């Protein structure tokens, strides 16, 4: 009886010793890595939050490469150099450019009738929202722009006409429903995050006109967003010596 007791006691002693050793090992390991080093190691394992510009680049990677240089003045939207950005879902589009303009007009296709004119231009203007009569789904329009360039140190005026089209009604309605669903599935999301989500959706639909609109239509963009806008403006309108790739 006593012999069995002694064996039992020895086994218990071994178990307790092992537990004490494990606890000691934990203490030693913890001491070997100061608290600030542990925090650094943990933070390094967390995924890095991507910047606004990195996410915009990811969106535009879906688009076929252009890369062509532009002149002193460049239409960002509409852009006659890019056939994939001449059809738009919005019926009140935002016109975006790089350079100096004097006047913008919107007319029905192949018509002299002026639906809307913008000539109250300030030196800092680089985009303007269309505020004329609602444009009709499925209809084509002409964008007329009078702009300035420098030639032999003289400022001269040029004019350009670019056709664009409002997406047909049945497609517009489907997209409107999907955008509403996107908003419902992302409650409480900030304006910039929501703009990126809509831009990702429009890119999937290959509606690059609307992707561009999302990038430039935020009413109160953050400093980070403004910096990304400037980078995008230069990528969409590369001058000589600049790359048009993202």
JSON list of C-alpha atoms in Angstrom, two decimals:
[
{"chain": "A", "resi": 1, "resn": "UNK", "atom": "CA", "xyz": [0.00, 0.00, 0.00]},
{"chain": "A", "resi": 2, "resn": "UNK", "atom": "CA", "xyz": [2.74, 2.36, 0.98]},
{"chain": "A", "resi": 3, "resn": "UNK", "atom": "CA", "xyz": [4.74, 1.44, -2.10]},
{"chain": "A", "resi": 4, "resn": "UNK", "atom": "CA", "xyz": [1.84, 2.44, -4.34]},
{"chain": "A", "resi": 5, "resn": "UNK", "atom": "CA", "xyz": [1.51, 5.70, -2.47]},
{"chain": "A", "resi": 6, "resn": "UNK", "atom": "CA", "xyz": [5.19, 6.50, -2.98]},
{"chain": "A", "resi": 7, "resn": "UNK", "atom": "CA", "xyz": [4.93, 5.83, -6.73]},
{"chain": "A", "resi": 8, "resn": "UNK", "atom": "CA", "xyz": [1.87, 8.03, -6.98]},
{"chain": "A", "resi": 9, "resn": "UNK", "atom": "CA", "xyz": [3.64, 10.81, -5.10]},
{"chain": "A", "resi": 10, "resn": "UNK", "atom": "CA", "xyz": [6.68, 10.62, -7.38]},
{"chain": "A", "resi": 11, "resn": "UNK", "atom": "CA", "xyz": [4.48, 10.87, -10.48]},
{"chain": "A", "resi": 12, "resn": "UNK", "atom": "CA", "xyz": [2.70, 13.90, -9.03]},
{"chain": "A", "resi": 13, "resn": "UNK", "atom": "CA", "xyz": [6.04, 15.52, -8.27]},
{"chain": "A", "resi": 14, "resn": "UNK", "atom": "CA", "xyz": [7.19, 15.02, -11.86]},
{"chain": "A", "resi": 15, "resn": "UNK", "atom": "CA", "xyz": [3.98, 16.57, -13.26]},
{"chain": "A", "resi": 16, "resn": "UNK", "atom": "CA", "xyz": [4.27, 19.60, -10.97]},
{"chain": "A", "resi": 17, "resn": "UNK", "atom": "CA", "xyz": [7.93, 20.04, -11.83]},
{"chain": "A", "resi": 18, "resn": "UNK", "atom": "CA", "xyz": [7.12, 19.95, -15.55]},
{"chain": "A", "resi": 19, "resn": "UNK", "atom": "CA", "xyz": [4.39, 22.57, -15.09]},
{"chain": "A", "resi": 20, "resn": "UNK", "atom": "CA", "xyz": [6.76, 24.83, -13.13]},
{"chain": "A", "resi": 21, "resn": "UNK", "atom": "CA", "xyz": [9.40, 24.47, -15.82]},
{"chain": "A", "resi": 22, "resn": "UNK", "atom": "CA", "xyz": [6.88, 25.40, -18.54]},
{"chain": "A", "resi": 23, "resn": "UNK", "atom": "CA", "xyz": [5.77, 28.44, -16.60]},
{"chain": "A", "resi": 24, "resn": "UNK", "atom": "CA", "xyz": [9.40, 29.45, -16.06]},
{"chain": "A", "resi": 25, "resn": "UNK", "atom": "CA", "xyz": [10.06, 29.03, -19.78]},
{"chain": "A", "resi": 26, "resn": "UNK", "atom": "CA", "xyz": [7.15, 31.38, -20.59]},
{"chain": "A", "resi": 27, "resn": "UNK", "atom": "CA", "xyz": [8.52, 33.97, -18.18]},
{"chain": "A", "resi": 28, "resn": "UNK", "atom": "CA", "xyz": [11.99, 33.68, -19.65]},
{"chain": "A", "resi": 29, "resn": "UNK", "atom": "CA", "xyz": [10.66, 33.97, -23.22]},
{"chain": "A", "resi": 30, "resn": "UNK", "atom": "CA", "xyz": [8.58, 37.00, -22.31]},
{"chain": "A", "resi": 31, "resn": "UNK", "atom": "CA", "xyz": [11.56, 38.70, -20.71]},
{"chain": "A", "resi": 32, "resn": "UNK", "atom": "CA", "xyz": [13.66, 37.96, -23.77]},
{"chain": "A", "resi": 33, "resn": "UNK", "atom": "CA", "xyz": [11.26, 40.02, -25.95]},
{"chain": "A", "resi": 34, "resn": "UNK", "atom": "CA", "xyz": [10.48, 43.41, -24.44]},
{"chain": "A", "resi": 35, "resn": "UNK", "atom": "CA", "xyz": [6.92, 44.67, -24.72]},
{"chain": "A", "resi": 36, "resn": "UNK", "atom": "CA", "xyz": [7.69, 47.14, -27.51]},
{"chain": "A", "resi": 37, "resn": "UNK", "atom": "CA", "xyz": [9.36, 44.40, -29.60]},
{"chain": "A", "resi": 38, "resn": "UNK", "atom": "CA", "xyz": [6.37, 42.12, -29.16]},
{"chain": "A", "resi": 39, "resn": "UNK", "atom": "CA", "xyz": [4.04, 44.90, -30.29]},
{"chain": "A", "resi": 40, "resn": "UNK", "atom": "CA", "xyz": [6.21, 45.50, -33.35]},
{"chain": "A", "resi": 41, "resn": "UNK", "atom": "CA", "xyz": [6.24, 41.81, -34.22]},
{"chain": "A", "resi": 42, "resn": "UNK", "atom": "CA", "xyz": [2.45, 41.63, -33.94]},
{"chain": "A", "resi": 43, "resn": "UNK", "atom": "CA", "xyz": [1.92, 44.78, -36.01]},
{"chain": "A", "resi": 44, "resn": "UNK", "atom": "CA", "xyz": [4.23, 43.47, -38.74]},
{"chain": "A", "resi": 45, "resn": "UNK", "atom": "CA", "xyz": [1.91, 40.52, -39.22]},
{"chain": "A", "resi": 46, "resn": "UNK", "atom": "CA", "xyz": [-1.08, 42.77, -39.86]},
{"chain": "A", "resi": 47, "resn": "UNK", "atom": "CA", "xyz": [-1.91, 43.52, -43.53]},
{"chain": "A", "resi": 48, "resn": "UNK", "atom": "CA", "xyz": [-0.83, 47.03, -44.57]},
{"chain": "A", "resi": 49, "resn": "UNK", "atom": "CA", "xyz": [-3.68, 49.41, -45.36]},
{"chain": "A", "resi": 50, "resn": "UNK", "atom": "CA", "xyz": [-3.44, 50.42, -49.02]},
{"chain": "A", "resi": 51, "resn": "UNK", "atom": "CA", "xyz": [-3.43, 54.09, -49.92]},
{"chain": "A", "resi": 52, "resn": "UNK", "atom": "CA", "xyz": [-6.15, 55.76, -52.00]},
{"chain": "A", "resi": 53, "resn": "UNK", "atom": "CA", "xyz": [-3.75, 55.98, -54.97]},
{"chain": "A", "resi": 54, "resn": "UNK", "atom": "CA", "xyz": [-2.85, 52.28, -54.76]},
{"chain": "A", "resi": 55, "resn": "UNK", "atom": "CA", "xyz": [-6.53, 51.35, -54.87]},
{"chain": "A", "resi": 56, "resn": "UNK", "atom": "CA", "xyz": [-7.14, 53.68, -57.83]},
{"chain": "A", "resi": 57, "resn": "UNK", "atom": "CA", "xyz": [-4.22, 52.07, -59.68]},
{"chain": "A", "resi": 58, "resn": "UNK", "atom": "CA", "xyz": [-5.76, 48.65, -59.04]},
{"chain": "A", "resi": 59, "resn": "UNK", "atom": "CA", "xyz": [-9.03, 49.85, -60.56]},
{"chain": "A", "resi": 60, "resn": "UNK", "atom": "CA", "xyz": [-7.39, 51.25, -63.69]},
{"chain": "A", "resi": 61, "resn": "UNK", "atom": "CA", "xyz": [-5.30, 48.13, -64.27]},
{"chain": "A", "resi": 62, "resn": "UNK", "atom": "CA", "xyz": [-8.46, 46.64, -65.79]},
{"chain": "A", "resi": 63, "resn": "UNK", "atom": "CA", "xyz": [-8.28, 49.23, -68.55]},
{"chain": "A", "resi": 64, "resn": "UNK", "atom": "CA", "xyz": [-6.28, 48.66, -71.73]},
{"chain": "A", "resi": 65, "resn": "UNK", "atom": "CA", "xyz": [-3.08, 50.68, -71.80]},
{"chain": "A", "resi": 66, "resn": "UNK", "atom": "CA", "xyz": [-3.02, 53.96, -73.68]},
{"chain": "A", "resi": 67, "resn": "UNK", "atom": "CA", "xyz": [0.28, 55.61, -72.86]},
{"chain": "A", "resi": 68, "resn": "UNK", "atom": "CA", "xyz": [0.10, 58.27, -75.58]},
{"chain": "A", "resi": 69, "resn": "UNK", "atom": "CA", "xyz": [1.41, 61.75, -74.80]},
{"chain": "A", "resi": 70, "resn": "UNK", "atom": "CA", "xyz": [-0.91, 64.75, -74.91]},
{"chain": "A", "resi": 71, "resn": "UNK", "atom": "CA", "xyz": [-0.37, 68.41, -75.58]},
{"chain": "A", "resi": 72, "resn": "UNK", "atom": "CA", "xyz": [-0.59, 71.43, -73.33]},
{"chain": "A", "resi": 73, "resn": "UNK", "atom": "CA", "xyz": [-4.37, 71.06, -73.17]},
{"chain": "A", "resi": 74, "resn": "UNK", "atom": "CA", "xyz": [-6.12, 67.73, -72.57]},
{"chain": "A", "resi": 75, "resn": "UNK", "atom": "CA", "xyz": [-9.73, 66.65, -72.15]},
{"chain": "A", "resi": 76, "resn": "UNK", "atom": "CA", "xyz": [-9.95, 64.07, -69.38]},
{"chain": "A", "resi": 77, "resn": "UNK", "atom": "CA", "xyz": [-13.67, 63.55, -69.89]},
{"chain": "A", "resi": 78, "resn": "UNK", "atom": "CA", "xyz": [-14.93, 63.23, -72.51]},
{"chain": "A", "resi": 79, "resn": "UNK", "atom": "CA", "xyz": [-11.76, 62.14, -74.28]},
{"chain": "A", "resi": 80, "resn": "UNK", "atom": "CA", "xyz": [-11.97, 61.49, -78.01]},
{"chain": "A", "resi": 81, "resn": "UNK", "atom": "CA", "xyz": [-8.66, 59.62, -77.84]},
{"chain": "A", "resi": 82, "resn": "UNK", "atom": "CA", "xyz": [-10.32, 56.94, -75.70]},
{"chain": "A", "resi": 83, "resn": "UNK", "atom": "CA", "xyz": [-13.32, 55.25, -77.31]},
{"chain": "A", "resi": 84, "resn": "UNK", "atom": "CA", "xyz": [-13.95, 53.34, -74.06]},
{"chain": "A", "resi": 85, "resn": "UNK", "atom": "CA", "xyz": [-14.83, 56.61, -72.28]},
{"chain": "A", "resi": 86, "resn": "UNK", "atom": "CA", "xyz": [-17.51, 58.12, -74.50]},
{"chain": "A", "resi": 87, "resn": "UNK", "atom": "CA", "xyz": [-20.61, 56.38, -73.09]},
{"chain": "A", "resi": 88, "resn": "UNK", "atom": "CA", "xyz": [-21.73, 57.38, -69.61]},
{"chain": "A", "resi": 89, "resn": "UNK", "atom": "CA", "xyz": [-24.36, 56.21, -67.11]},
{"chain": "A", "resi": 90, "resn": "UNK", "atom": "CA", "xyz": [-24.91, 59.63, -65.55]},
{"chain": "A", "resi": 91, "resn": "UNK", "atom": "CA", "xyz": [-27.34, 62.03, -67.21]},
{"chain": "A", "resi": 92, "resn": "UNK", "atom": "CA", "xyz": [-25.68, 65.05, -65.57]},
{"chain": "A", "resi": 93, "resn": "UNK", "atom": "CA", "xyz": [-21.99, 64.41, -66.24]},
{"chain": "A", "resi": 94, "resn": "UNK", "atom": "CA", "xyz": [-18.92, 66.13, -64.90]},
{"chain": "A", "resi": 95, "resn": "UNK", "atom": "CA", "xyz": [-16.59, 67.59, -67.52]},
{"chain": "A", "resi": 96, "resn": "UNK", "atom": "CA", "xyz": [-12.90, 67.33, -66.55]},
{"chain": "A", "resi": 97, "resn": "UNK", "atom": "CA", "xyz": [-9.83, 68.72, -68.27]},
{"chain": "A", "resi": 98, "resn": "UNK", "atom": "CA", "xyz": [-6.18, 69.69, -67.85]},
{"chain": "A", "resi": 99, "resn": "UNK", "atom": "CA", "xyz": [-5.20, 73.13, -69.05]},
{"chain": "A", "resi": 100, "resn": "UNK", "atom": "CA", "xyz": [-7.03, 76.43, -69.57]},
{"chain": "A", "resi": 101, "resn": "UNK", "atom": "CA", "xyz": [-10.51, 76.75, -71.08]},
{"chain": "A", "resi": 102, "resn": "UNK", "atom": "CA", "xyz": [-12.66, 79.68, -72.15]},
{"chain": "A", "resi": 103, "resn": "UNK", "atom": "CA", "xyz": [-16.04, 78.08, -72.81]},
{"chain": "A", "resi": 104, "resn": "UNK", "atom": "CA", "xyz": [-17.90, 74.75, -72.87]},
{"chain": "A", "resi": 105, "resn": "UNK", "atom": "CA", "xyz": [-21.10, 73.95, -74.74]},
{"chain": "A", "resi": 106, "resn": "UNK", "atom": "CA", "xyz": [-23.27, 70.83, -74.95]},
{"chain": "A", "resi": 107, "resn": "UNK", "atom": "CA", "xyz": [-25.38, 70.34, -78.07]},
{"chain": "A", "resi": 108, "resn": "UNK", "atom": "CA", "xyz": [-27.48, 67.50, -79.50]},
{"chain": "A", "resi": 109, "resn": "UNK", "atom": "CA", "xyz": [-25.39, 65.46, -81.93]},
{"chain": "A", "resi": 110, "resn": "UNK", "atom": "CA", "xyz": [-24.83, 67.20, -85.29]},
{"chain": "A", "resi": 111, "resn": "UNK", "atom": "CA", "xyz": [-26.89, 70.20, -84.19]},
{"chain": "A", "resi": 112, "resn": "UNK", "atom": "CA", "xyz": [-26.25, 73.92, -83.71]},
{"chain": "A", "resi": 113, "resn": "UNK", "atom": "CA", "xyz": [-28.71, 74.09, -80.80]},
{"chain": "A", "resi": 114, "resn": "UNK", "atom": "CA", "xyz": [-26.94, 74.88, -77.54]},
{"chain": "A", "resi": 115, "resn": "UNK", "atom": "CA", "xyz": [-28.46, 72.99, -74.60]},
{"chain": "A", "resi": 116, "resn": "UNK", "atom": "CA", "xyz": [-26.02, 74.35, -72.05]},
{"chain": "A", "resi": 117, "resn": "UNK", "atom": "CA", "xyz": [-23.11, 76.77, -71.98]},
{"chain": "A", "resi": 118, "resn": "UNK", "atom": "CA", "xyz": [-20.42, 77.35, -69.34]},
{"chain": "A", "resi": 119, "resn": "UNK", "atom": "CA", "xyz": [-18.32, 80.48, -69.78]},
{"chain": "A", "resi": 120, "resn": "UNK", "atom": "CA", "xyz": [-17.81, 81.74, -66.22]},
{"chain": "A", "resi": 121, "resn": "UNK", "atom": "CA", "xyz": [-14.40, 80.15, -66.05]},
{"chain": "A", "resi": 122, "resn": "UNK", "atom": "CA", "xyz": [-11.83, 80.96, -63.37]},
{"chain": "A", "resi": 123, "resn": "UNK", "atom": "CA", "xyz": [-8.08, 80.20, -63.69]},
{"chain": "A", "resi": 124, "resn": "UNK", "atom": "CA", "xyz": [-8.41, 77.42, -61.10]},
{"chain": "A", "resi": 125, "resn": "UNK", "atom": "CA", "xyz": [-11.31, 75.61, -62.81]},
{"chain": "A", "resi": 126, "resn": "UNK", "atom": "CA", "xyz": [-10.43, 72.11, -64.00]},
{"chain": "A", "resi": 127, "resn": "UNK", "atom": "CA", "xyz": [-13.87, 70.52, -63.87]},
{"chain": "A", "resi": 128, "resn": "UNK", "atom": "CA", "xyz": [-17.49, 71.60, -64.07]},
{"chain": "A", "resi": 129, "resn": "UNK", "atom": "CA", "xyz": [-20.78, 69.78, -63.53]},
{"chain": "A", "resi": 130, "resn": "UNK", "atom": "CA", "xyz": [-23.34, 69.88, -66.31]},
{"chain": "A", "resi": 131, "resn": "UNK", "atom": "CA", "xyz": [-26.39, 71.79, -65.03]},
{"chain": "A", "resi": 132, "resn": "UNK", "atom": "CA", "xyz": [-28.48, 72.07, -68.17]},
{"chain": "A", "resi": 133, "resn": "UNK", "atom": "CA", "xyz": [-31.62, 70.09, -69.14]},
{"chain": "A", "resi": 134, "resn": "UNK", "atom": "CA", "xyz": [-31.45, 66.43, -68.17]},
{"chain": "A", "resi": 135, "resn": "UNK", "atom": "CA", "xyz": [-29.82, 64.49, -70.99]},
{"chain": "A", "resi": 136, "resn": "UNK", "atom": "CA", "xyz": [-31.88, 61.71, -72.55]},
{"chain": "A", "resi": 137, "resn": "UNK", "atom": "CA", "xyz": [-30.83, 58.04, -72.11]},
{"chain": "A", "resi": 138, "resn": "UNK", "atom": "CA", "xyz": [-29.69, 56.47, -75.39]},
{"chain": "A", "resi": 139, "resn": "UNK", "atom": "CA", "xyz": [-29.14, 59.86, -77.05]},
{"chain": "A", "resi": 140, "resn": "UNK", "atom": "CA", "xyz": [-25.87, 61.20, -78.46]},
{"chain": "A", "resi": 141, "resn": "UNK", "atom": "CA", "xyz": [-24.49, 64.66, -77.77]},
{"chain": "A", "resi": 142, "resn": "UNK", "atom": "CA", "xyz": [-21.58, 66.86, -78.78]},
{"chain": "A", "resi": 143, "resn": "UNK", "atom": "CA", "xyz": [-19.23, 68.45, -76.29]},
{"chain": "A", "resi": 144, "resn": "UNK", "atom": "CA", "xyz": [-17.79, 71.69, -77.65]},
{"chain": "A", "resi": 145, "resn": "UNK", "atom": "CA", "xyz": [-14.86, 73.28, -75.87]},
{"chain": "A", "resi": 146, "resn": "UNK", "atom": "CA", "xyz": [-12.94, 76.49, -76.51]},
{"chain": "A", "resi": 147, "resn": "UNK", "atom": "CA", "xyz": [-9.52, 76.34, -74.87]},
{"chain": "A", "resi": 148, "resn": "UNK", "atom": "CA", "xyz": [-6.22, 78.15, -74.77]},
{"chain": "A", "resi": 149, "resn": "UNK", "atom": "CA", "xyz": [-2.71, 76.98, -75.64]},
{"chain": "A", "resi": 150, "resn": "UNK", "atom": "CA", "xyz": [0.63, 78.74, -76.01]},
{"chain": "A", "resi": 151, "resn": "UNK", "atom": "CA", "xyz": [2.29, 78.83, -79.41]},
{"chain": "A", "resi": 152, "resn": "UNK", "atom": "CA", "xyz": [5.57, 80.71, -79.95]},
{"chain": "A", "resi": 153, "resn": "UNK", "atom": "CA", "xyz": [4.97, 82.42, -76.60]},
{"chain": "A", "resi": 154, "resn": "UNK", "atom": "CA", "xyz": [1.57, 83.63, -77.78]},
{"chain": "A", "resi": 155, "resn": "UNK", "atom": "CA", "xyz": [-1.72, 82.51, -76.29]},
{"chain": "A", "resi": 156, "resn": "UNK", "atom": "CA", "xyz": [-4.08, 81.26, -78.96]},
{"chain": "A", "resi": 157, "resn": "UNK", "atom": "CA", "xyz": [-7.58, 79.78, -78.85]},
{"chain": "A", "resi": 158, "resn": "UNK", "atom": "CA", "xyz": [-8.54, 76.39, -80.28]},
{"chain": "A", "resi": 159, "resn": "UNK", "atom": "CA", "xyz": [-11.87, 74.63, -80.47]},
{"chain": "A", "resi": 160, "resn": "UNK", "atom": "CA", "xyz": [-12.70, 70.95, -80.30]},
{"chain": "A", "resi": 161, "resn": "UNK", "atom": "CA", "xyz": [-15.82, 68.81, -80.60]},
{"chain": "A", "resi": 162, "resn": "UNK", "atom": "CA", "xyz": [-16.15, 65.43, -78.86]},
{"chain": "A", "resi": 163, "resn": "UNK", "atom": "CA", "xyz": [-19.20, 63.14, -79.18]},
{"chain": "A", "resi": 164, "resn": "UNK", "atom": "CA", "xyz": [-20.54, 61.29, -76.16]},
{"chain": "A", "resi": 165, "resn": "UNK", "atom": "CA", "xyz": [-23.60, 59.19, -75.41]},
{"chain": "A", "resi": 166, "resn": "UNK", "atom": "CA", "xyz": [-25.90, 58.60, -72.43]},
{"chain": "A", "resi": 167, "resn": "UNK", "atom": "CA", "xyz": [-26.39, 54.91, -71.65]},
{"chain": "A", "resi": 168, "resn": "UNK", "atom": "CA", "xyz": [-29.73, 53.42, -72.78]},
{"chain": "A", "resi": 169, "resn": "UNK", "atom": "CA", "xyz": [-32.63, 53.33, -70.28]},
{"chain": "A", "resi": 170, "resn": "UNK", "atom": "CA", "xyz": [-32.77, 49.57, -69.65]},
{"chain": "A", "resi": 171, "resn": "UNK", "atom": "CA", "xyz": [-29.05, 49.41, -68.86]},
{"chain": "A", "resi": 172, "resn": "UNK", "atom": "CA", "xyz": [-29.21, 52.56, -66.74]},
{"chain": "A", "resi": 173, "resn": "UNK", "atom": "CA", "xyz": [-32.02, 51.13, -64.62]},
{"chain": "A", "resi": 174, "resn": "UNK", "atom": "CA", "xyz": [-30.15, 47.89, -64.01]},
{"chain": "A", "resi": 175, "resn": "UNK", "atom": "CA", "xyz": [-27.04, 49.78, -62.93]},
{"chain": "A", "resi": 176, "resn": "UNK", "atom": "CA", "xyz": [-29.07, 52.10, -60.69]},
{"chain": "A", "resi": 177, "resn": "UNK", "atom": "CA", "xyz": [-30.52, 49.05, -58.90]},
{"chain": "A", "resi": 178, "resn": "UNK", "atom": "CA", "xyz": [-27.07, 47.51, -58.46]},
{"chain": "A", "resi": 179, "resn": "UNK", "atom": "CA", "xyz": [-25.64, 50.75, -57.11]},
{"chain": "A", "resi": 180, "resn": "UNK", "atom": "CA", "xyz": [-28.51, 51.00, -54.63]},
{"chain": "A", "resi": 181, "resn": "UNK", "atom": "CA", "xyz": [-27.76, 47.43, -53.52]},
{"chain": "A", "resi": 182, "resn": "UNK", "atom": "CA", "xyz": [-24.08, 48.32, -53.15]},
{"chain": "A", "resi": 183, "resn": "UNK", "atom": "CA", "xyz": [-24.98, 51.22, -50.85]},
{"chain": "A", "resi": 184, "resn": "UNK", "atom": "CA", "xyz": [-27.35, 49.03, -48.81]},
{"chain": "A", "resi": 185, "resn": "UNK", "atom": "CA", "xyz": [-24.66, 46.40, -48.33]},
{"chain": "A", "resi": 186, "resn": "UNK", "atom": "CA", "xyz": [-22.18, 49.01, -47.08]},
{"chain": "A", "resi": 187, "resn": "UNK", "atom": "CA", "xyz": [-23.98, 51.03, -44.38]},
{"chain": "A", "resi": 188, "resn": "UNK", "atom": "CA", "xyz": [-21.98, 53.74, -42.65]},
{"chain": "A", "resi": 189, "resn": "UNK", "atom": "CA", "xyz": [-19.20, 53.73, -45.24]},
{"chain": "A", "resi": 190, "resn": "UNK", "atom": "CA", "xyz": [-17.50, 57.10, -45.77]},
{"chain": "A", "resi": 191, "resn": "UNK", "atom": "CA", "xyz": [-17.88, 59.12, -48.97]},
{"chain": "A", "resi": 192, "resn": "UNK", "atom": "CA", "xyz": [-14.40, 58.34, -50.31]},
{"chain": "A", "resi": 193, "resn": "UNK", "atom": "CA", "xyz": [-14.61, 54.62, -49.57]},
{"chain": "A", "resi": 194, "resn": "UNK", "atom": "CA", "xyz": [-18.03, 54.49, -51.23]},
{"chain": "A", "resi": 195, "resn": "UNK", "atom": "CA", "xyz": [-16.68, 56.34, -54.28]},
{"chain": "A", "resi": 196, "resn": "UNK", "atom": "CA", "xyz": [-13.94, 53.72, -54.60]},
{"chain": "A", "resi": 197, "resn": "UNK", "atom": "CA", "xyz": [-16.48, 50.91, -54.36]},
{"chain": "A", "resi": 198, "resn": "UNK", "atom": "CA", "xyz": [-18.65, 52.50, -57.05]},
{"chain": "A", "resi": 199, "resn": "UNK", "atom": "CA", "xyz": [-15.56, 53.06, -59.22]},
{"chain": "A", "resi": 200, "resn": "UNK", "atom": "CA", "xyz": [-14.63, 49.37, -58.83]},
{"chain": "A", "resi": 201, "resn": "UNK", "atom": "CA", "xyz": [-18.18, 48.43, -59.88]},
{"chain": "A", "resi": 202, "resn": "UNK", "atom": "CA", "xyz": [-18.12, 50.73, -62.94]},
{"chain": "A", "resi": 203, "resn": "UNK", "atom": "CA", "xyz": [-14.72, 49.32, -63.94]},
{"chain": "A", "resi": 204, "resn": "UNK", "atom": "CA", "xyz": [-16.22, 45.82, -63.88]},
{"chain": "A", "resi": 205, "resn": "UNK", "atom": "CA", "xyz": [-18.93, 47.11, -66.25]},
{"chain": "A", "resi": 206, "resn": "UNK", "atom": "CA", "xyz": [-16.24, 48.79, -68.40]},
{"chain": "A", "resi": 207, "resn": "UNK", "atom": "CA", "xyz": [-17.94, 52.15, -67.96]},
{"chain": "A", "resi": 208, "resn": "UNK", "atom": "CA", "xyz": [-14.74, 54.16, -67.73]},
{"chain": "A", "resi": 209, "resn": "UNK", "atom": "CA", "xyz": [-16.56, 57.47, -68.10]},
{"chain": "A", "resi": 210, "resn": "UNK", "atom": "CA", "xyz": [-18.25, 56.82, -64.76]},
{"chain": "A", "resi": 211, "resn": "UNK", "atom": "CA", "xyz": [-15.04, 55.55, -63.15]},
{"chain": "A", "resi": 212, "resn": "UNK", "atom": "CA", "xyz": [-13.44, 58.90, -63.99]},
{"chain": "A", "resi": 213, "resn": "UNK", "atom": "CA", "xyz": [-16.49, 60.76, -62.70]},
{"chain": "A", "resi": 214, "resn": "UNK", "atom": "CA", "xyz": [-16.18, 59.00, -59.33]},
{"chain": "A", "resi": 215, "resn": "UNK", "atom": "CA", "xyz": [-12.55, 60.07, -59.08]},
{"chain": "A", "resi": 216, "resn": "UNK", "atom": "CA", "xyz": [-13.25, 63.78, -59.66]},
{"chain": "A", "resi": 217, "resn": "UNK", "atom": "CA", "xyz": [-16.78, 64.40, -58.36]},
{"chain": "A", "resi": 218, "resn": "UNK", "atom": "CA", "xyz": [-16.38, 64.29, -54.57]},
{"chain": "A", "resi": 219, "resn": "UNK", "atom": "CA", "xyz": [-17.55, 67.64, -53.16]},
{"chain": "A", "resi": 220, "resn": "UNK", "atom": "CA", "xyz": [-15.10, 67.77, -50.21]},
{"chain": "A", "resi": 221, "resn": "UNK", "atom": "CA", "xyz": [-12.13, 65.50, -50.94]},
{"chain": "A", "resi": 222, "resn": "UNK", "atom": "CA", "xyz": [-9.46, 64.88, -48.32]},
{"chain": "A", "resi": 223, "resn": "UNK", "atom": "CA", "xyz": [-5.81, 65.88, -48.81]},
{"chain": "A", "resi": 224, "resn": "UNK", "atom": "CA", "xyz": [-5.01, 62.25, -49.66]},
{"chain": "A", "resi": 225, "resn": "UNK", "atom": "CA", "xyz": [-7.79, 62.14, -52.24]},
{"chain": "A", "resi": 226, "resn": "UNK", "atom": "CA", "xyz": [-6.69, 65.45, -53.81]},
{"chain": "A", "resi": 227, "resn": "UNK", "atom": "CA", "xyz": [-3.14, 64.12, -54.17]},
{"chain": "A", "resi": 228, "resn": "UNK", "atom": "CA", "xyz": [-4.49, 60.98, -55.85]},
{"chain": "A", "resi": 229, "resn": "UNK", "atom": "CA", "xyz": [-6.61, 63.13, -58.19]},
{"chain": "A", "resi": 230, "resn": "UNK", "atom": "CA", "xyz": [-3.51, 65.06, -59.28]},
{"chain": "A", "resi": 231, "resn": "UNK", "atom": "CA", "xyz": [-1.60, 61.86, -59.96]},
{"chain": "A", "resi": 232, "resn": "UNK", "atom": "CA", "xyz": [-4.53, 60.48, -61.94]},
{"chain": "A", "resi": 233, "resn": "UNK", "atom": "CA", "xyz": [-4.84, 63.71, -63.92]},
{"chain": "A", "resi": 234, "resn": "UNK", "atom": "CA", "xyz": [-1.20, 63.39, -64.95]},
{"chain": "A", "resi": 235, "resn": "UNK", "atom": "CA", "xyz": [-1.60, 59.71, -65.82]},
{"chain": "A", "resi": 236, "resn": "UNK", "atom": "CA", "xyz": [-4.68, 60.33, -67.95]},
{"chain": "A", "resi": 237, "resn": "UNK", "atom": "CA", "xyz": [-3.02, 63.30, -69.65]},
{"chain": "A", "resi": 238, "resn": "UNK", "atom": "CA", "xyz": [0.70, 62.51, -69.89]},
{"chain": "A", "resi": 239, "resn": "UNK", "atom": "CA", "xyz": [2.85, 65.16, -71.51]},
{"chain": "A", "resi": 240, "resn": "UNK", "atom": "CA", "xyz": [6.07, 64.52, -73.44]},
{"chain": "A", "resi": 241, "resn": "UNK", "atom": "CA", "xyz": [8.51, 62.63, -71.26]},
{"chain": "A", "resi": 242, "resn": "UNK", "atom": "CA", "xyz": [5.82, 61.34, -68.90]},
{"chain": "A", "resi": 243, "resn": "UNK", "atom": "CA", "xyz": [4.49, 57.81, -68.78]},
{"chain": "A", "resi": 244, "resn": "UNK", "atom": "CA", "xyz": [0.77, 57.26, -69.25]},
{"chain": "A", "resi": 245, "resn": "UNK", "atom": "CA", "xyz": [0.90, 53.92, -67.44]},
{"chain": "A", "resi": 246, "resn": "UNK", "atom": "CA", "xyz": [-0.37, 53.44, -63.92]}
]
